[in-house]
């Protein structure tokens, strides 16, 4: 603890400033780089009927300009709130622990999704290489068991992985739950609903 | 009208006489360029079901809505041209939207067949007393406020072109779908409206009258009523439902699929046929293969002219 | 009046009979299952009604399709879940002192002490009675006010005023939810901006898609909303279980040792509190964005102030449970007032009802809903009728059914659920993640949907961590395309006048109120949102 004057000194919350800076920067980038490259229509246009009307860029530009103004207001409000006596506890923040969590979470989920995407095609390629079948995955994506491979494999890796990580141990009952859930969703999405495609079959 | 259908079919078949033994090696994905639940979707799904039943092909319908079919077309362009991914949209997806698009062109696709066509009409309530477009124009010049019901930017522009031609002013009312525009007309929210085909019952019941045909020919229900071209407006605003595949599909695949579709659509007992007859009278329009490609190329040219005329 | 009655009758008829006139079980059964599922979901700590609605929507659409015939079964189920969950939320609060939702925290104040005193069953019965009563009251208010309000709005408001009113509602929502009004507004605008990706009204081809073909029709709404709402919750939950690795809740030893009867005498005792709370909840619910927590707080506080023995609150008094449950349940019906009369969702449950309506059939929400068009039959064409209005009365019928089920089987079902409240989050959440992925993939046909869910989940997670409310983000996302259409229409109609919105006195007033709200909210002492 430092002296009392030090305590009353203006100490803005970096997350409060950061929020404003990030949104300000993002909206400026959108306004000057993103939109010019990615919106074909203008701010106002003459339509087929020969009338002036707001173009495709009209509303995006309007909204982004609003965001610029609001971001500036956000920054100003932080700067002007100098009399703050105690640290404002309502401002949240992202801790390094949160980022570590995100990284791990994404690793598990992406591993699961990779299995989901590749398991079927790789298996068929392998079987084809061995001469057991002569079709590609695209030709087999409505044939059991190939069409279920990726979903079941990837779904299992992802869910069982997340549960095990969250619980810190492998629990047979949890694994059994995963198997039952996978079986049920296969039944609903794969068998009862005829024209619904399970991942990854719509992508091939 | 049966003669018309058979002539068109003949045209399609004459152009593509060779029917090789093409068979899909796996399921065929049928991408529908419009949202689930609409008229296009209903037609495409009925077609898929009956193709499956008749040919034993597995057909998986999937909606890829947006941009008047262009979102589907953009994805279709990238799909393998093995006949196992085909798209269902309307002709303007290929011969109008491609004009303004930077990533789509008419040459990006293999054109399979059309299934049905619109009966695009300018409509008014029978109690308006108007019989032709001239009557409506005269009323407008006499001070009647014209409110024209439509369902999208393209048809709204069409209404504006008609208004410009006659030198009258119209207000537009945007309704939901073809049926919505008719309901607005009947409910007196509008006094003129576009109809793409659903107007059949109301015209037959004497509630509505057809003021003009916006097709190239007079409409089935009003064979004596003039077309917009007869009035000196050098455009037609009708549209057709059609299927296409990615560029480079083999002719055998294209023709086998086209033939299978024609069989379903032209069979009076099929669900698809019944739907088409009800929604888009007088009945199926089947133009396939090279004939379809030539037709689209011609319309594309006309549409380019239309855009130039408007921007002038 | 005859016309109104005919619409009401046709609406009710539509729930029980098919177009061909045969009796149909489906919508009734869907409401029934929905109520049961809602009670179950509400009773599981960490899950809530909107969560279950979010997950069931894609599954329902896959099952029933998107034709007009699918609308009533799907809405019936969602309404059932919404209603069941408001009742079920009291279970974990009373039995385990673990509120499933923020508003249920206030139920724990007196509910858990009651359970500790051996009156768990009585507390549950009181919670059920008050909750069902509050909900029913709120529905009746909805049935009576929404049509009147809608007709009024349709008469008075033109395009500029409607645009201004949406802006006003958005700023109100930004101001009342979350820790900071400006940040709320910023994320609200961000949500609006993202919703503009893809489709254009002009026919110039897709915009703001980074060249990704699959985004040509815009970000799929369900994937985006599921991501922000549900998946961010999954992120938070898994993080928490991975950190704590303890989710055991101690069960009470003797939950039924005390007086567990619940009769007329008890009803008479709690009725005044239930009534006050129902009114409070209904008023709060009718204003977009405030939500159940404030309603529950106000309900509880008012009950304590009006009580003869305020010092006893917190020790297990029935009035405490009754006041909270009546208030938070009364929000759900009234929340549909802005939905039906304006098409503006006020909370997450309403968001999913709107999503369902937009994906299924051709039913349109908003003021024109209540146009009593003359009914006329044309041979060979069909009926000329405001179908939407008929559907609306069918929806009201479904809500009444939901209430009937809540009253009749709800109480019994509620009391048998103690067991469920102990399913560990660590299993539940990964399963929810998998089902979400499957459902959005099935609906949107591709991995793009899964990436969108993940990206929006991360956005939601970051916003939650930064203590910024995600409600304005979601509502902005949903309303933006509509607002763009209104603004463009109004601009064109004004003949290209850039200040069209300032020329209408009413629109100007709406905008000034919006600014005033923001200024006031900016000055307000920030408070922490649970």
PDB file of N, CA and C in Angstrom, chain C residues 367-446:
ATOM      1  N   UNK C 367     -46.302  -5.064 -36.483  1.00  0.00           N
ATOM      2  CA  UNK C 367     -47.610  -4.433 -36.313  1.00  0.00           C
ATOM      3  C   UNK C 367     -48.666  -4.878 -37.327  1.00  0.00           C
ATOM      4  N   UNK C 368     -48.239  -5.228 -38.563  1.00  0.00           N
ATOM      5  CA  UNK C 368     -49.242  -5.573 -39.560  1.00  0.00           C
ATOM      6  C   UNK C 368     -49.904  -6.914 -39.255  1.00  0.00           C
ATOM      7  N   UNK C 369     -49.337  -7.611 -38.283  1.00  0.00           N
ATOM      8  CA  UNK C 369     -49.870  -8.890 -37.839  1.00  0.00           C
ATOM      9  C   UNK C 369     -51.347  -8.785 -37.472  1.00  0.00           C
ATOM     10  N   UNK C 370     -51.713  -7.680 -36.836  1.00  0.00           N
ATOM     11  CA  UNK C 370     -53.059  -7.581 -36.282  1.00  0.00           C
ATOM     12  C   UNK C 370     -54.037  -6.846 -37.200  1.00  0.00           C
ATOM     13  N   UNK C 371     -53.812  -6.949 -38.516  1.00  0.00           N
ATOM     14  CA  UNK C 371     -54.777  -6.367 -39.436  1.00  0.00           C
ATOM     15  C   UNK C 371     -55.920  -7.346 -39.602  1.00  0.00           C
ATOM     16  N   UNK C 372     -57.123  -6.922 -39.220  1.00  0.00           N
ATOM     17  CA  UNK C 372     -58.262  -7.829 -39.326  1.00  0.00           C
ATOM     18  C   UNK C 372     -58.840  -7.750 -40.737  1.00  0.00           C
ATOM     19  N   UNK C 373     -58.181  -8.443 -41.673  1.00  0.00           N
ATOM     20  CA  UNK C 373     -58.637  -8.440 -43.060  1.00  0.00           C
ATOM     21  C   UNK C 373     -59.974  -9.167 -43.166  1.00  0.00           C
ATOM     22  N   UNK C 374     -60.863  -8.619 -43.984  1.00  0.00           N
ATOM     23  CA  UNK C 374     -62.154  -9.275 -44.242  1.00  0.00           C
ATOM     24  C   UNK C 374     -61.903 -10.670 -44.815  1.00  0.00           C
ATOM     25  N   UNK C 375     -62.578 -11.685 -44.264  1.00  0.00           N
ATOM     26  CA  UNK C 375     -62.355 -13.049 -44.742  1.00  0.00           C
ATOM     27  C   UNK C 375     -63.248 -13.323 -45.953  1.00  0.00           C
ATOM     28  N   UNK C 376     -62.638 -13.856 -46.997  1.00  0.00           N
ATOM     29  CA  UNK C 376     -63.352 -13.993 -48.257  1.00  0.00           C
ATOM     30  C   UNK C 376     -62.860 -15.253 -48.943  1.00  0.00           C
ATOM     31  N   UNK C 377     -63.750 -16.014 -49.511  1.00  0.00           N
ATOM     32  CA  UNK C 377     -63.338 -17.245 -50.173  1.00  0.00           C
ATOM     33  C   UNK C 377     -63.507 -17.124 -51.683  1.00  0.00           C
ATOM     34  N   UNK C 378     -62.439 -17.397 -52.417  1.00  0.00           N
ATOM     35  CA  UNK C 378     -62.521 -17.335 -53.869  1.00  0.00           C
ATOM     36  C   UNK C 378     -62.317 -18.738 -54.414  1.00  0.00           C
ATOM     37  N   UNK C 379     -63.277 -19.204 -55.165  1.00  0.00           N
ATOM     38  CA  UNK C 379     -63.184 -20.560 -55.679  1.00  0.00           C
ATOM     39  C   UNK C 379     -62.001 -20.693 -56.631  1.00  0.00           C
ATOM     40  N   UNK C 380     -61.284 -21.761 -56.512  1.00  0.00           N
ATOM     41  CA  UNK C 380     -60.151 -22.007 -57.400  1.00  0.00           C
ATOM     42  C   UNK C 380     -58.896 -21.300 -56.968  1.00  0.00           C
ATOM     43  N   UNK C 381     -58.997 -20.412 -56.001  1.00  0.00           N
ATOM     44  CA  UNK C 381     -57.805 -19.711 -55.521  1.00  0.00           C
ATOM     45  C   UNK C 381     -57.583 -19.991 -54.044  1.00  0.00           C
ATOM     46  N   UNK C 382     -58.637 -19.877 -53.310  1.00  0.00           N
ATOM     47  CA  UNK C 382     -58.521 -20.142 -51.883  1.00  0.00           C
ATOM     48  C   UNK C 382     -59.035 -18.964 -51.073  1.00  0.00           C
ATOM     49  N   UNK C 383     -58.656 -18.993 -49.805  1.00  0.00           N
ATOM     50  CA  UNK C 383     -59.182 -18.036 -48.851  1.00  0.00           C
ATOM     51  C   UNK C 383     -58.356 -16.760 -48.865  1.00  0.00           C
ATOM     52  N   UNK C 384     -59.015 -15.627 -48.841  1.00  0.00           N
ATOM     53  CA  UNK C 384     -58.289 -14.382 -48.612  1.00  0.00           C
ATOM     54  C   UNK C 384     -58.489 -14.032 -47.150  1.00  0.00           C
ATOM     55  N   UNK C 385     -57.426 -14.061 -46.418  1.00  0.00           N
ATOM     56  CA  UNK C 385     -57.517 -13.929 -44.972  1.00  0.00           C
ATOM     57  C   UNK C 385     -56.152 -13.508 -44.470  1.00  0.00           C
ATOM     58  N   UNK C 386     -56.080 -12.816 -43.362  1.00  0.00           N
ATOM     59  CA  UNK C 386     -54.779 -12.516 -42.769  1.00  0.00           C
ATOM     60  C   UNK C 386     -54.324 -13.769 -42.013  1.00  0.00           C
ATOM     61  N   UNK C 387     -53.602 -14.629 -42.737  1.00  0.00           N
ATOM     62  CA  UNK C 387     -53.189 -15.916 -42.173  1.00  0.00           C
ATOM     63  C   UNK C 387     -52.333 -15.731 -40.929  1.00  0.00           C
ATOM     64  N   UNK C 388     -51.532 -14.659 -40.955  1.00  0.00           N
ATOM     65  CA  UNK C 388     -50.638 -14.402 -39.821  1.00  0.00           C
ATOM     66  C   UNK C 388     -51.421 -14.191 -38.537  1.00  0.00           C
ATOM     67  N   UNK C 389     -52.555 -13.515 -38.673  1.00  0.00           N
ATOM     68  CA  UNK C 389     -53.354 -13.237 -37.489  1.00  0.00           C
ATOM     69  C   UNK C 389     -53.937 -14.535 -36.927  1.00  0.00           C
ATOM     70  N   UNK C 390     -54.373 -15.403 -37.836  1.00  0.00           N
ATOM     71  CA  UNK C 390     -54.873 -16.700 -37.400  1.00  0.00           C
ATOM     72  C   UNK C 390     -53.760 -17.440 -36.654  1.00  0.00           C
ATOM     73  N   UNK C 391     -52.554 -17.437 -37.257  1.00  0.00           N
ATOM     74  CA  UNK C 391     -51.424 -18.104 -36.618  1.00  0.00           C
ATOM     75  C   UNK C 391     -51.154 -17.504 -35.249  1.00  0.00           C
ATOM     76  N   UNK C 392     -51.285 -16.188 -35.173  1.00  0.00           N
ATOM     77  CA  UNK C 392     -51.040 -15.518 -33.896  1.00  0.00           C
ATOM     78  C   UNK C 392     -51.992 -16.037 -32.826  1.00  0.00           C
ATOM     79  N   UNK C 393     -53.272 -16.185 -33.193  1.00  0.00           N
ATOM     80  CA  UNK C 393     -54.209 -16.706 -32.200  1.00  0.00           C
ATOM     81  C   UNK C 393     -53.930 -18.181 -31.914  1.00  0.00           C
ATOM     82  N   UNK C 394     -53.383 -18.890 -32.894  1.00  0.00           N
ATOM     83  CA  UNK C 394     -52.956 -20.263 -32.614  1.00  0.00           C
ATOM     84  C   UNK C 394     -51.833 -20.257 -31.581  1.00  0.00           C
ATOM     85  N   UNK C 395     -50.921 -19.289 -31.723  1.00  0.00           N
ATOM     86  CA  UNK C 395     -49.815 -19.202 -30.771  1.00  0.00           C
ATOM     87  C   UNK C 395     -50.347 -18.915 -29.371  1.00  0.00           C
ATOM     88  N   UNK C 396     -51.320 -18.012 -29.289  1.00  0.00           N
ATOM     89  CA  UNK C 396     -51.933 -17.729 -27.982  1.00  0.00           C
ATOM     90  C   UNK C 396     -52.534 -19.012 -27.407  1.00  0.00           C
ATOM     91  N   UNK C 397     -53.184 -19.788 -28.283  1.00  0.00           N
ATOM     92  CA  UNK C 397     -53.773 -21.049 -27.825  1.00  0.00           C
ATOM     93  C   UNK C 397     -52.693 -21.988 -27.282  1.00  0.00           C
ATOM     94  N   UNK C 398     -51.565 -22.034 -28.002  1.00  0.00           N
ATOM     95  CA  UNK C 398     -50.459 -22.874 -27.535  1.00  0.00           C
ATOM     96  C   UNK C 398     -49.993 -22.418 -26.153  1.00  0.00           C
ATOM     97  N   UNK C 399     -49.959 -21.099 -25.951  1.00  0.00           N
ATOM     98  CA  UNK C 399     -49.518 -20.587 -24.649  1.00  0.00           C
ATOM     99  C   UNK C 399     -50.485 -20.987 -23.555  1.00  0.00           C
ATOM    100  N   UNK C 400     -51.779 -20.913 -23.882  1.00  0.00           N
ATOM    101  CA  UNK C 400     -52.772 -21.330 -22.896  1.00  0.00           C
ATOM    102  C   UNK C 400     -52.577 -22.817 -22.565  1.00  0.00           C
ATOM    103  N   UNK C 401     -52.360 -23.614 -23.610  1.00  0.00           N
ATOM    104  CA  UNK C 401     -52.101 -25.046 -23.395  1.00  0.00           C
ATOM    105  C   UNK C 401     -50.898 -25.248 -22.481  1.00  0.00           C
ATOM    106  N   UNK C 402     -49.840 -24.495 -22.764  1.00  0.00           N
ATOM    107  CA  UNK C 402     -48.636 -24.583 -21.949  1.00  0.00           C
ATOM    108  C   UNK C 402     -48.958 -24.311 -20.486  1.00  0.00           C
ATOM    109  N   UNK C 403     -49.775 -23.276 -20.260  1.00  0.00           N
ATOM    110  CA  UNK C 403     -50.160 -22.959 -18.883  1.00  0.00           C
ATOM    111  C   UNK C 403     -50.958 -24.083 -18.255  1.00  0.00           C
ATOM    112  N   UNK C 404     -51.872 -24.662 -19.054  1.00  0.00           N
ATOM    113  CA  UNK C 404     -52.692 -25.761 -18.525  1.00  0.00           C
ATOM    114  C   UNK C 404     -51.785 -26.919 -18.088  1.00  0.00           C
ATOM    115  N   UNK C 405     -50.833 -27.255 -18.937  1.00  0.00           N
ATOM    116  CA  UNK C 405     -49.913 -28.350 -18.575  1.00  0.00           C
ATOM    117  C   UNK C 405     -49.091 -27.983 -17.349  1.00  0.00           C
ATOM    118  N   UNK C 406     -48.653 -26.734 -17.316  1.00  0.00           N
ATOM    119  CA  UNK C 406     -47.873 -26.288 -16.165  1.00  0.00           C
ATOM    120  C   UNK C 406     -48.663 -26.436 -14.871  1.00  0.00           C
ATOM    121  N   UNK C 407     -49.927 -26.033 -14.917  1.00  0.00           N
ATOM    122  CA  UNK C 407     -50.772 -26.110 -13.720  1.00  0.00           C
ATOM    123  C   UNK C 407     -51.040 -27.561 -13.325  1.00  0.00           C
ATOM    124  N   UNK C 408     -51.337 -28.389 -14.342  1.00  0.00           N
ATOM    125  CA  UNK C 408     -51.802 -29.739 -14.010  1.00  0.00           C
ATOM    126  C   UNK C 408     -50.668 -30.703 -13.691  1.00  0.00           C
ATOM    127  N   UNK C 409     -49.777 -30.927 -14.656  1.00  0.00           N
ATOM    128  CA  UNK C 409     -48.749 -31.933 -14.401  1.00  0.00           C
ATOM    129  C   UNK C 409     -47.477 -31.324 -13.835  1.00  0.00           C
ATOM    130  N   UNK C 410     -47.345 -29.988 -13.984  1.00  0.00           N
ATOM    131  CA  UNK C 410     -46.100 -29.332 -13.606  1.00  0.00           C
ATOM    132  C   UNK C 410     -45.683 -29.605 -12.183  1.00  0.00           C
ATOM    133  N   UNK C 411     -46.625 -29.448 -11.269  1.00  0.00           N
ATOM    134  CA  UNK C 411     -46.292 -29.565  -9.856  1.00  0.00           C
ATOM    135  C   UNK C 411     -45.789 -30.963  -9.519  1.00  0.00           C
ATOM    136  N   UNK C 412     -46.522 -31.952 -10.031  1.00  0.00           N
ATOM    137  CA  UNK C 412     -46.137 -33.329  -9.761  1.00  0.00           C
ATOM    138  C   UNK C 412     -44.758 -33.627 -10.352  1.00  0.00           C
ATOM    139  N   UNK C 413     -44.575 -33.191 -11.604  1.00  0.00           N
ATOM    140  CA  UNK C 413     -43.342 -33.474 -12.298  1.00  0.00           C
ATOM    141  C   UNK C 413     -42.151 -32.789 -11.620  1.00  0.00           C
ATOM    142  N   UNK C 414     -42.412 -31.548 -11.217  1.00  0.00           N
ATOM    143  CA  UNK C 414     -41.383 -30.733 -10.582  1.00  0.00           C
ATOM    144  C   UNK C 414     -40.807 -31.432  -9.349  1.00  0.00           C
ATOM    145  N   UNK C 415     -41.706 -32.032  -8.589  1.00  0.00           N
ATOM    146  CA  UNK C 415     -41.268 -32.601  -7.319  1.00  0.00           C
ATOM    147  C   UNK C 415     -40.471 -33.893  -7.477  1.00  0.00           C
ATOM    148  N   UNK C 416     -40.532 -34.449  -8.710  1.00  0.00           N
ATOM    149  CA  UNK C 416     -39.818 -35.713  -8.889  1.00  0.00           C
ATOM    150  C   UNK C 416     -38.442 -35.512  -9.519  1.00  0.00           C
ATOM    151  N   UNK C 417     -37.981 -34.282  -9.529  1.00  0.00           N
ATOM    152  CA  UNK C 417     -36.794 -33.977 -10.318  1.00  0.00           C
ATOM    153  C   UNK C 417     -35.498 -33.786  -9.545  1.00  0.00           C
ATOM    154  N   UNK C 418     -35.563 -33.921  -8.230  1.00  0.00           N
ATOM    155  CA  UNK C 418     -34.388 -33.621  -7.426  1.00  0.00           C
ATOM    156  C   UNK C 418     -33.120 -34.275  -7.931  1.00  0.00           C
ATOM    157  N   UNK C 419     -33.282 -35.497  -8.438  1.00  0.00           N
ATOM    158  CA  UNK C 419     -32.166 -36.305  -8.901  1.00  0.00           C
ATOM    159  C   UNK C 419     -31.390 -35.643 -10.032  1.00  0.00           C
ATOM    160  N   UNK C 420     -32.164 -35.032 -10.961  1.00  0.00           N
ATOM    161  CA  UNK C 420     -31.556 -34.479 -12.152  1.00  0.00           C
ATOM    162  C   UNK C 420     -30.585 -33.360 -11.882  1.00  0.00           C
ATOM    163  N   UNK C 421     -30.879 -32.651 -10.813  1.00  0.00           N
ATOM    164  CA  UNK C 421     -30.090 -31.471 -10.532  1.00  0.00           C
ATOM    165  C   UNK C 421     -28.645 -31.836 -10.245  1.00  0.00           C
ATOM    166  N   UNK C 422     -28.325 -33.124 -10.264  1.00  0.00           N
ATOM    167  CA  UNK C 422     -26.954 -33.489  -9.920  1.00  0.00           C
ATOM    168  C   UNK C 422     -26.119 -33.981 -11.102  1.00  0.00           C
ATOM    169  N   UNK C 423     -26.636 -33.839 -12.319  1.00  0.00           N
ATOM    170  CA  UNK C 423     -25.820 -34.199 -13.480  1.00  0.00           C
ATOM    171  C   UNK C 423     -24.651 -33.220 -13.563  1.00  0.00           C
ATOM    172  N   UNK C 424     -23.419 -33.747 -13.601  1.00  0.00           N
ATOM    173  CA  UNK C 424     -22.293 -32.827 -13.560  1.00  0.00           C
ATOM    174  C   UNK C 424     -22.147 -32.024 -14.852  1.00  0.00           C
ATOM    175  N   UNK C 425     -21.800 -30.762 -14.678  1.00  0.00           N
ATOM    176  CA  UNK C 425     -21.551 -29.862 -15.796  1.00  0.00           C
ATOM    177  C   UNK C 425     -20.475 -30.394 -16.737  1.00  0.00           C
ATOM    178  N   UNK C 426     -19.487 -31.037 -16.145  1.00  0.00           N
ATOM    179  CA  UNK C 426     -18.340 -31.477 -16.933  1.00  0.00           C
ATOM    180  C   UNK C 426     -18.737 -32.480 -18.009  1.00  0.00           C
ATOM    181  N   UNK C 427     -19.859 -33.178 -17.816  1.00  0.00           N
ATOM    182  CA  UNK C 427     -20.344 -34.102 -18.838  1.00  0.00           C
ATOM    183  C   UNK C 427     -21.340 -33.380 -19.742  1.00  0.00           C
ATOM    184  N   UNK C 428     -22.213 -32.613 -19.095  1.00  0.00           N
ATOM    185  CA  UNK C 428     -23.292 -31.945 -19.819  1.00  0.00           C
ATOM    186  C   UNK C 428     -22.774 -31.021 -20.919  1.00  0.00           C
ATOM    187  N   UNK C 429     -21.783 -30.187 -20.584  1.00  0.00           N
ATOM    188  CA  UNK C 429     -21.382 -29.134 -21.515  1.00  0.00           C
ATOM    189  C   UNK C 429     -20.690 -29.646 -22.786  1.00  0.00           C
ATOM    190  N   UNK C 430     -19.740 -30.589 -22.677  1.00  0.00           N
ATOM    191  CA  UNK C 430     -19.179 -31.125 -23.926  1.00  0.00           C
ATOM    192  C   UNK C 430     -20.233 -31.776 -24.813  1.00  0.00           C
ATOM    193  N   UNK C 431     -21.217 -32.430 -24.188  1.00  0.00           N
ATOM    194  CA  UNK C 431     -22.288 -33.037 -24.965  1.00  0.00           C
ATOM    195  C   UNK C 431     -23.104 -31.956 -25.680  1.00  0.00           C
ATOM    196  N   UNK C 432     -23.379 -30.867 -24.955  1.00  0.00           N
ATOM    197  CA  UNK C 432     -24.092 -29.740 -25.564  1.00  0.00           C
ATOM    198  C   UNK C 432     -23.315 -29.207 -26.764  1.00  0.00           C
ATOM    199  N   UNK C 433     -21.993 -29.124 -26.616  1.00  0.00           N
ATOM    200  CA  UNK C 433     -21.143 -28.636 -27.706  1.00  0.00           C
ATOM    201  C   UNK C 433     -21.294 -29.531 -28.941  1.00  0.00           C
ATOM    202  N   UNK C 434     -21.231 -30.845 -28.724  1.00  0.00           N
ATOM    203  CA  UNK C 434     -21.335 -31.784 -29.850  1.00  0.00           C
ATOM    204  C   UNK C 434     -22.702 -31.671 -30.529  1.00  0.00           C
ATOM    205  N   UNK C 435     -23.749 -31.589 -29.719  1.00  0.00           N
ATOM    206  CA  UNK C 435     -25.094 -31.511 -30.305  1.00  0.00           C
ATOM    207  C   UNK C 435     -25.257 -30.204 -31.079  1.00  0.00           C
ATOM    208  N   UNK C 436     -24.698 -29.116 -30.540  1.00  0.00           N
ATOM    209  CA  UNK C 436     -24.762 -27.844 -31.258  1.00  0.00           C
ATOM    210  C   UNK C 436     -24.079 -27.957 -32.609  1.00  0.00           C
ATOM    211  N   UNK C 437     -22.878 -28.513 -32.625  1.00  0.00           N
ATOM    212  CA  UNK C 437     -22.148 -28.677 -33.883  1.00  0.00           C
ATOM    213  C   UNK C 437     -22.983 -29.489 -34.880  1.00  0.00           C
ATOM    214  N   UNK C 438     -23.525 -30.604 -34.405  1.00  0.00           N
ATOM    215  CA  UNK C 438     -24.305 -31.474 -35.289  1.00  0.00           C
ATOM    216  C   UNK C 438     -25.501 -30.717 -35.846  1.00  0.00           C
ATOM    217  N   UNK C 439     -26.187 -30.013 -34.961  1.00  0.00           N
ATOM    218  CA  UNK C 439     -27.419 -29.340 -35.363  1.00  0.00           C
ATOM    219  C   UNK C 439     -27.141 -28.226 -36.374  1.00  0.00           C
ATOM    220  N   UNK C 440     -26.126 -27.391 -36.129  1.00  0.00           N
ATOM    221  CA  UNK C 440     -25.890 -26.295 -37.081  1.00  0.00           C
ATOM    222  C   UNK C 440     -25.333 -26.828 -38.392  1.00  0.00           C
ATOM    223  N   UNK C 441     -24.564 -27.904 -38.316  1.00  0.00           N
ATOM    224  CA  UNK C 441     -24.049 -28.496 -39.555  1.00  0.00           C
ATOM    225  C   UNK C 441     -25.211 -29.014 -40.392  1.00  0.00           C
ATOM    226  N   UNK C 442     -26.129 -29.694 -39.728  1.00  0.00           N
ATOM    227  CA  UNK C 442     -27.284 -30.236 -40.443  1.00  0.00           C
ATOM    228  C   UNK C 442     -28.104 -29.111 -41.046  1.00  0.00           C
ATOM    229  N   UNK C 443     -28.244 -28.029 -40.316  1.00  0.00           N
ATOM    230  CA  UNK C 443     -29.100 -26.950 -40.799  1.00  0.00           C
ATOM    231  C   UNK C 443     -28.444 -26.139 -41.910  1.00  0.00           C
ATOM    232  N   UNK C 444     -27.159 -25.818 -41.756  1.00  0.00           N
ATOM    233  CA  UNK C 444     -26.533 -24.920 -42.715  1.00  0.00           C
ATOM    234  C   UNK C 444     -25.656 -25.635 -43.727  1.00  0.00           C
ATOM    235  N   UNK C 445     -25.542 -26.953 -43.608  1.00  0.00           N
ATOM    236  CA  UNK C 445     -24.882 -27.734 -44.628  1.00  0.00           C
ATOM    237  C   UNK C 445     -23.421 -27.437 -44.853  1.00  0.00           C
ATOM    238  N   UNK C 446     -22.606 -27.477 -43.830  1.00  0.00           N
ATOM    239  CA  UNK C 446     -21.179 -27.327 -44.049  1.00  0.00           C
ATOM    240  C   UNK C 446     -20.410 -26.959 -42.792  1.00  0.00           C
TER     241      UNK C 446
END
